[in-house]
């Protein structure tokens, strides 16, 4: 009798633990995004731009490289593949709203890390560019409850329990010097993820 109720308790704990898991981010073929697998990050709506890529800030600056979006062109580039590493040890799926490190799977002439981090502010708008090289920042992917589209944001939680109230922001597109940079602190841009 005692054993039976103990089993019930264990079962209940197991069920509530799995129910507490946030949903996985799904790729364009409906499969969960997995740790270490390469994805192209494309616009959630087609025909507005290409995939995310790496670009210098301007014609004279060489490094570090900024996260940017390929422009619309005759042949639209799908950008560079990105892989995700959830902060949570042993977590192999990329889940909604969980901290992760995003890294371009590409070699660059900068010979620096291609993991994403928060970079300098744009002088005019005070929006923060998302760049590479140096200590990576923990980003997250969220599903917009209204539009159902995925958006990328920065709001460290589990990776920084003592951060207090960080200046959280959603990633959108900031056009500077004719380039489409990924930047926080503006309207969120909708993305989808296609396995590379
Ligand atoms: C190019 O970008 C760098 C780094 O942000 C900046 O210091 C420099 O002033 C910029 N140059 C021009 C011509 O805009
Ligand atoms: C969801 O998307 C809509 C339309 O782009 C936007 O206005 C809204 O701010 C987004 N919601 C969140 C929580 O970012």
XYZ file of N, CA and C and ligand atoms in Angstrom, residues 56-64 66 120 129 177, ligand 1:
53
model
N 31.228 43.329 -41.482
C 31.898 44.396 -40.738
C 30.935 45.569 -40.547
N 31.241 46.413 -39.576
C 30.357 47.543 -39.251
C 30.244 48.515 -40.426
N 31.359 48.731 -41.113
C 31.350 49.629 -42.273
C 32.529 49.279 -43.178
N 32.728 50.088 -44.204
C 33.733 49.767 -45.216
C 35.147 49.834 -44.659
N 35.371 50.613 -43.612
C 36.738 50.750 -43.094
C 37.013 49.820 -41.913
N 35.991 49.531 -41.121
C 36.198 48.634 -39.984
C 36.263 47.194 -40.501
N 37.204 46.402 -39.991
C 37.340 45.031 -40.474
C 36.789 44.043 -39.440
N 37.225 44.198 -38.193
C 36.798 43.321 -37.121
C 36.423 44.177 -35.919
N 35.584 43.748 -34.987
C 34.890 42.459 -35.015
C 33.753 42.473 -36.039
N 29.892 41.953 -37.163
C 28.570 42.159 -36.588
C 27.595 41.128 -37.165
N 28.508 47.299 -29.065
C 28.365 48.734 -28.803
C 26.953 49.212 -29.125
N 23.990 46.844 -30.837
C 24.294 45.892 -31.908
C 24.568 44.513 -31.314
N 24.476 52.488 -42.794
C 25.436 52.441 -43.905
C 25.022 51.386 -44.935
C 33.418 52.374 -38.892
O 33.099 51.654 -37.725
C 34.032 51.806 -36.683
C 33.654 50.833 -35.571
O 32.344 51.016 -35.133
C 34.030 53.253 -36.229
O 34.953 53.444 -35.176
C 34.390 54.149 -37.410
O 34.271 55.504 -37.034
C 33.477 53.857 -38.589
N 33.962 54.565 -39.765
C 33.155 55.224 -40.576
C 33.808 55.863 -41.764
O 31.944 55.314 -40.390
